[in-house]
mmCIF file of the C-alpha atoms, coordinates in Angstrom:
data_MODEL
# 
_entry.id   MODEL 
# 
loop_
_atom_site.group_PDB 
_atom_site.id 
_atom_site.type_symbol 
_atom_site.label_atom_id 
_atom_site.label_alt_id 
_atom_site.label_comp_id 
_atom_site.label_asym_id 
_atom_site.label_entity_id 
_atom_site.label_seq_id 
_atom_site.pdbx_PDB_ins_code 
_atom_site.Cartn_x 
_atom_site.Cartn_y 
_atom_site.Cartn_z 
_atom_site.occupancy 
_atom_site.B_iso_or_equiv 
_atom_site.pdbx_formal_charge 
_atom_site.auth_seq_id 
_atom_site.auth_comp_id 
_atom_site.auth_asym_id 
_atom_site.auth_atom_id 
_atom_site.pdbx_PDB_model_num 
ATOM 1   C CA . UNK A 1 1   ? 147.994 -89.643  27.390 1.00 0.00 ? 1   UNK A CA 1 
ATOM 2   C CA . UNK A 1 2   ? 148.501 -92.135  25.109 1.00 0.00 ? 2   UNK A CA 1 
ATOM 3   C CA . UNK A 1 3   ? 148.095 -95.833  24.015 1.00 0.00 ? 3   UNK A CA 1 
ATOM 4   C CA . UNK A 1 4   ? 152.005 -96.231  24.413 1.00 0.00 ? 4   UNK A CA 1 
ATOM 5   C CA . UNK A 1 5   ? 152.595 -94.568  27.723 1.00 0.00 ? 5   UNK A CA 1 
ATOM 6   C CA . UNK A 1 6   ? 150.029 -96.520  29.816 1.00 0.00 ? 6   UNK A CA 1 
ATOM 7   C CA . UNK A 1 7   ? 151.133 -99.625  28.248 1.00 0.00 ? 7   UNK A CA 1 
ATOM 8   C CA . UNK A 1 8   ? 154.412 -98.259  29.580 1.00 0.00 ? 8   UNK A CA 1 
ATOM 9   C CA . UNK A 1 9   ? 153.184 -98.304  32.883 1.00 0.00 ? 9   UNK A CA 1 
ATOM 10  C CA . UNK A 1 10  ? 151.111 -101.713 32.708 1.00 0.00 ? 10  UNK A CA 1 
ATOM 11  C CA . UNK A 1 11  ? 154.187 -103.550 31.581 1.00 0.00 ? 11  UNK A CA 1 
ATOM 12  C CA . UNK A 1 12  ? 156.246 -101.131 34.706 1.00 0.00 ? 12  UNK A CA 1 
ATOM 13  C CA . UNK A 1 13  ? 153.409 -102.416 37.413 1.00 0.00 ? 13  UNK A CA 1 
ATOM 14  C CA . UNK A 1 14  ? 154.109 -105.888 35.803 1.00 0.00 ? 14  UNK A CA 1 
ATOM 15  C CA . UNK A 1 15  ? 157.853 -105.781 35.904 1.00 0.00 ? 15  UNK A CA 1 
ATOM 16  C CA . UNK A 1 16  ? 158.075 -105.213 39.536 1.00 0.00 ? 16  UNK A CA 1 
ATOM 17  C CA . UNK A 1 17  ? 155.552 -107.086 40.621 1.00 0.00 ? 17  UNK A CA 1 
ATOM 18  C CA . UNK A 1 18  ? 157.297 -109.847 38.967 1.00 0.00 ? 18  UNK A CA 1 
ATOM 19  C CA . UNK A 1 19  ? 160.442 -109.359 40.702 1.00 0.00 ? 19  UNK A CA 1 
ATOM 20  C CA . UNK A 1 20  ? 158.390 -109.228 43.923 1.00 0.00 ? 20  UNK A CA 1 
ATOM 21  C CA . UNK A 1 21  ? 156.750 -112.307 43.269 1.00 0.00 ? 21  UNK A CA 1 
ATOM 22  C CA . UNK A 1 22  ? 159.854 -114.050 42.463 1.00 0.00 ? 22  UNK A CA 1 
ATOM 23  C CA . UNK A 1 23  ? 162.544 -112.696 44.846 1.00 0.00 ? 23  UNK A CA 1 
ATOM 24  C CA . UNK A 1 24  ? 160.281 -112.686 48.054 1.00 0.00 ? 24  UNK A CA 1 
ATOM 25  C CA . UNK A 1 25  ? 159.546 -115.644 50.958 1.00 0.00 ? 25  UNK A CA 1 
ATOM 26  C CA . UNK A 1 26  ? 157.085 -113.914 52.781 1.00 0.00 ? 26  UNK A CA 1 
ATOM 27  C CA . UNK A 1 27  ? 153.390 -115.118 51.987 1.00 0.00 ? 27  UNK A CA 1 
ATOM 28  C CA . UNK A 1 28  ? 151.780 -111.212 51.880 1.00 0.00 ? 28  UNK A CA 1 
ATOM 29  C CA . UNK A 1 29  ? 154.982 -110.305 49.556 1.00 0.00 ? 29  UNK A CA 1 
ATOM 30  C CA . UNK A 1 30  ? 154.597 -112.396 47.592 1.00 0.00 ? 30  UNK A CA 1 
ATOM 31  C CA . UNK A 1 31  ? 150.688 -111.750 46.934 1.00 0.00 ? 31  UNK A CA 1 
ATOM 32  C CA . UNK A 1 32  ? 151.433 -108.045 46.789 1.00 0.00 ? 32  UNK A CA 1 
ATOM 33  C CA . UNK A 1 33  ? 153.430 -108.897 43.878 1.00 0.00 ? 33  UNK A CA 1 
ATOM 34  C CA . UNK A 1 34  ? 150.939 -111.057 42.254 1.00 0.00 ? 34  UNK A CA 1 
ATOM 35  C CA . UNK A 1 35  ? 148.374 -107.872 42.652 1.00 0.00 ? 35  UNK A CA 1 
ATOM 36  C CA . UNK A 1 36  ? 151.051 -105.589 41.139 1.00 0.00 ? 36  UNK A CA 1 
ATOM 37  C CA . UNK A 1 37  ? 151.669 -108.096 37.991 1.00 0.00 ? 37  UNK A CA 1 
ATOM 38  C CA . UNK A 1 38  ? 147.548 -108.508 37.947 1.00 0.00 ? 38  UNK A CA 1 
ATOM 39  C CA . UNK A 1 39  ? 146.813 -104.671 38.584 1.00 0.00 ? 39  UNK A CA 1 
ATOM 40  C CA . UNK A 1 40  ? 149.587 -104.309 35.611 1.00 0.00 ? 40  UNK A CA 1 
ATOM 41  C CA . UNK A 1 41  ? 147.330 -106.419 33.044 1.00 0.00 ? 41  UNK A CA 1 
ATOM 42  C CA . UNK A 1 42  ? 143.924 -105.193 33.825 1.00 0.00 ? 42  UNK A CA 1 
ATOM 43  C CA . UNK A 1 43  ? 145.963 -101.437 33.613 1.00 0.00 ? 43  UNK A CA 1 
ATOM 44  C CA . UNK A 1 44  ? 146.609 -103.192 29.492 1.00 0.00 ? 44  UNK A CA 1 
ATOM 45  C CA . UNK A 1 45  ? 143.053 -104.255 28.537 1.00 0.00 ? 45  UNK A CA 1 
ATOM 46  C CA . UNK A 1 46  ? 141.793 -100.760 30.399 1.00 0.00 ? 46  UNK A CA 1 
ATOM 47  C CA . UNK A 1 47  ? 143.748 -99.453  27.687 1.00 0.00 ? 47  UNK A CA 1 
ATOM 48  C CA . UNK A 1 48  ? 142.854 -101.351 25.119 1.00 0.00 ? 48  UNK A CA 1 
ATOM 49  C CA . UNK A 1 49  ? 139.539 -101.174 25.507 1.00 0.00 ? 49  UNK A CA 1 
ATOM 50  C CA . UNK A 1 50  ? 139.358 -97.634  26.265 1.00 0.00 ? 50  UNK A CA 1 
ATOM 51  C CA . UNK A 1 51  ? 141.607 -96.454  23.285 1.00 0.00 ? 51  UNK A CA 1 
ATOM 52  C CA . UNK A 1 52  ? 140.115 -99.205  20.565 1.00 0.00 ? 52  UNK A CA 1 
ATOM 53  C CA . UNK A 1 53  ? 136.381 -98.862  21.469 1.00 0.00 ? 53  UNK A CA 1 
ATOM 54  C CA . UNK A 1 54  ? 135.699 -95.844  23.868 1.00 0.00 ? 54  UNK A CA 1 
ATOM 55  C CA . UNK A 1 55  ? 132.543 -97.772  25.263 1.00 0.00 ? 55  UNK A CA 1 
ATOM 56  C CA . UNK A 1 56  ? 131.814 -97.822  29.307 1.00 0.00 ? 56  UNK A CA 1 
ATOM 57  C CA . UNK A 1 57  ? 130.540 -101.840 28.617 1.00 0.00 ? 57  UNK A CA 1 
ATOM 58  C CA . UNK A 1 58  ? 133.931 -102.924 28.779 1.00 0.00 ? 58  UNK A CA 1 
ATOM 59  C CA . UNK A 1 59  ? 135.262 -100.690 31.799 1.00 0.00 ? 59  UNK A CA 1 
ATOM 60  C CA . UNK A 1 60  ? 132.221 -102.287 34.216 1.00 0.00 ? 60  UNK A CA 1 
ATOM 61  C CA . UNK A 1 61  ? 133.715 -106.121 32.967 1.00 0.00 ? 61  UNK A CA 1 
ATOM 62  C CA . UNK A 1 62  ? 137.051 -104.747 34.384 1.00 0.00 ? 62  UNK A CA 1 
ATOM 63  C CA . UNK A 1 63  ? 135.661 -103.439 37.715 1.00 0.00 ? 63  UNK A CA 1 
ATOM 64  C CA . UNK A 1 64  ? 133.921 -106.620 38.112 1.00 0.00 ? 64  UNK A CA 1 
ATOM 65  C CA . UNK A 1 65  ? 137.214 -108.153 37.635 1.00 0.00 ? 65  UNK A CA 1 
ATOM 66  C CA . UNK A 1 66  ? 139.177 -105.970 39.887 1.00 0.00 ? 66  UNK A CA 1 
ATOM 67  C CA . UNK A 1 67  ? 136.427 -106.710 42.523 1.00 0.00 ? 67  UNK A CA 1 
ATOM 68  C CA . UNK A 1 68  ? 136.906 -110.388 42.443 1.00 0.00 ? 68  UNK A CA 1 
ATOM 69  C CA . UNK A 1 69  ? 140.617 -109.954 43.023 1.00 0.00 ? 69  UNK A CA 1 
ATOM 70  C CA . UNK A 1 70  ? 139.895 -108.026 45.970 1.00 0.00 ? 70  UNK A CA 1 
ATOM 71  C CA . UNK A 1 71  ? 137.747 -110.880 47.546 1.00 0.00 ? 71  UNK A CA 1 
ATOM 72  C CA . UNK A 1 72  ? 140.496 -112.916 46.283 1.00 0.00 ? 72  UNK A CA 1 
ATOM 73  C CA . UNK A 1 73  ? 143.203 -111.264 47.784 1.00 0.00 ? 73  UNK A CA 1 
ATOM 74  C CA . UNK A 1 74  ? 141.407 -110.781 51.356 1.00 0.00 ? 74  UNK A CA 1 
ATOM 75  C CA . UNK A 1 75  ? 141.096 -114.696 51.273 1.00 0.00 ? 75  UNK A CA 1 
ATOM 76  C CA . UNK A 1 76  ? 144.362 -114.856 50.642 1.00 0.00 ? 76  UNK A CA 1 
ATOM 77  C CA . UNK A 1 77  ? 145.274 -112.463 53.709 1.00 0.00 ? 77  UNK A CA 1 
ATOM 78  C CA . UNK A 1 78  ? 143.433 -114.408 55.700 1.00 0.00 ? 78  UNK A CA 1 
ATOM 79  C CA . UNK A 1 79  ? 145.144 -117.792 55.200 1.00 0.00 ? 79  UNK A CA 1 
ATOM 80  C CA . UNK A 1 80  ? 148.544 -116.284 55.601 1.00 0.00 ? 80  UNK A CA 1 
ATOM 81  C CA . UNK A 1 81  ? 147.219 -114.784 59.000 1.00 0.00 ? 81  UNK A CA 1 
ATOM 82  C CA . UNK A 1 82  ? 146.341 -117.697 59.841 1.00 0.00 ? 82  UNK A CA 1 
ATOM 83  C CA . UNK A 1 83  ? 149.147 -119.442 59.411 1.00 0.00 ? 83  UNK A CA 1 
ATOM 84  C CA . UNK A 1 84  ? 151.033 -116.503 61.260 1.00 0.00 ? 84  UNK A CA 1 
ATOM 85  C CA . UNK A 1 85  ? 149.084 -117.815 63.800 1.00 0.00 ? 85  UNK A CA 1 
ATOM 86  C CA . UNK A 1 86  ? 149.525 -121.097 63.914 1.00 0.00 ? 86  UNK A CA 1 
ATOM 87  C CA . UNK A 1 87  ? 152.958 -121.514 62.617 1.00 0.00 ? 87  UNK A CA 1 
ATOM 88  C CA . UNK A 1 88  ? 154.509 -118.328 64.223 1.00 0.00 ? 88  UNK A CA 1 
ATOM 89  C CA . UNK A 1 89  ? 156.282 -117.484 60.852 1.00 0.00 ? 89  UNK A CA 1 
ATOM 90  C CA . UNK A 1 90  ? 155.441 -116.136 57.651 1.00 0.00 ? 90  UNK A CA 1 
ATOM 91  C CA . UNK A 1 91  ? 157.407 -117.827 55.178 1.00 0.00 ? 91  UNK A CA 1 
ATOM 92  C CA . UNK A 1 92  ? 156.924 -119.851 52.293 1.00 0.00 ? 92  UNK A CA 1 
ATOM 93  C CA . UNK A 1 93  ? 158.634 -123.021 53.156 1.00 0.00 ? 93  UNK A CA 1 
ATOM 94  C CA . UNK A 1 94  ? 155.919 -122.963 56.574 1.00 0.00 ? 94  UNK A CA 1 
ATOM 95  C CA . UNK A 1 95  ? 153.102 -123.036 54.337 1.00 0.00 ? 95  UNK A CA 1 
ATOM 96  C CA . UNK A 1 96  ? 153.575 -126.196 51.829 1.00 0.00 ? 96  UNK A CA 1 
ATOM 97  C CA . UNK A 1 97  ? 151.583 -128.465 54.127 1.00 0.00 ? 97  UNK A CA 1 
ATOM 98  C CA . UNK A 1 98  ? 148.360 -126.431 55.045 1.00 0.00 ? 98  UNK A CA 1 
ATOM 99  C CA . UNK A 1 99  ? 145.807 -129.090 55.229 1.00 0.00 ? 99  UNK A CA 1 
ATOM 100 C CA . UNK A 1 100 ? 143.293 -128.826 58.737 1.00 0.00 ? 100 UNK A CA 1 
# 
């Protein structure tokens, strides 16, 4: 595997997590594309790192990373089930006034 091909992919996971970001009205879409495009970049510096200087340091900064985004992403599950339950609906437009 090289440099090239999982660069490929990065800038792949980054494409269509783009379009899903973009073309999408449902809240959890829409942050399922966000993941993709942000699952796409750590995928790049992974690569970087790991083809530039082949040192485990810089893999356990992007685990820490990817851990955050999961806390971040189950916070942001949990306001758009919430809303679900408050609004009935799951759509964008529902969700531009969410204060208490």
């Amino acid at each position: 595997m090289t440099l090239q091909t999982v660069l490929l992919v990065a800038a792949a996971l980054f494409s269509v997590g783009l379009y899903g970001a973009l073309s999408q009205q449902v809240l959890v879409m829409i942050m399922m594309g966000l993941e993709l495009m942000i699952n796409g970049l750590l995928l790049a510096a992974g690569a970087f790192w790991w083809f530039l200087n082949p040192t485990p340091t810089g893999q356990v900064l992007l685990l820490v990373i990817l851990a955050a985004m999961t806390v971040e992403m189950a916070m942001g599950f949990a306001v758009a089930t919430l809303v679900h339950r408050h609004r009935r609906s799951d759509m964008t437009d529902d969700a531009t006034e969410l204060a208490g």
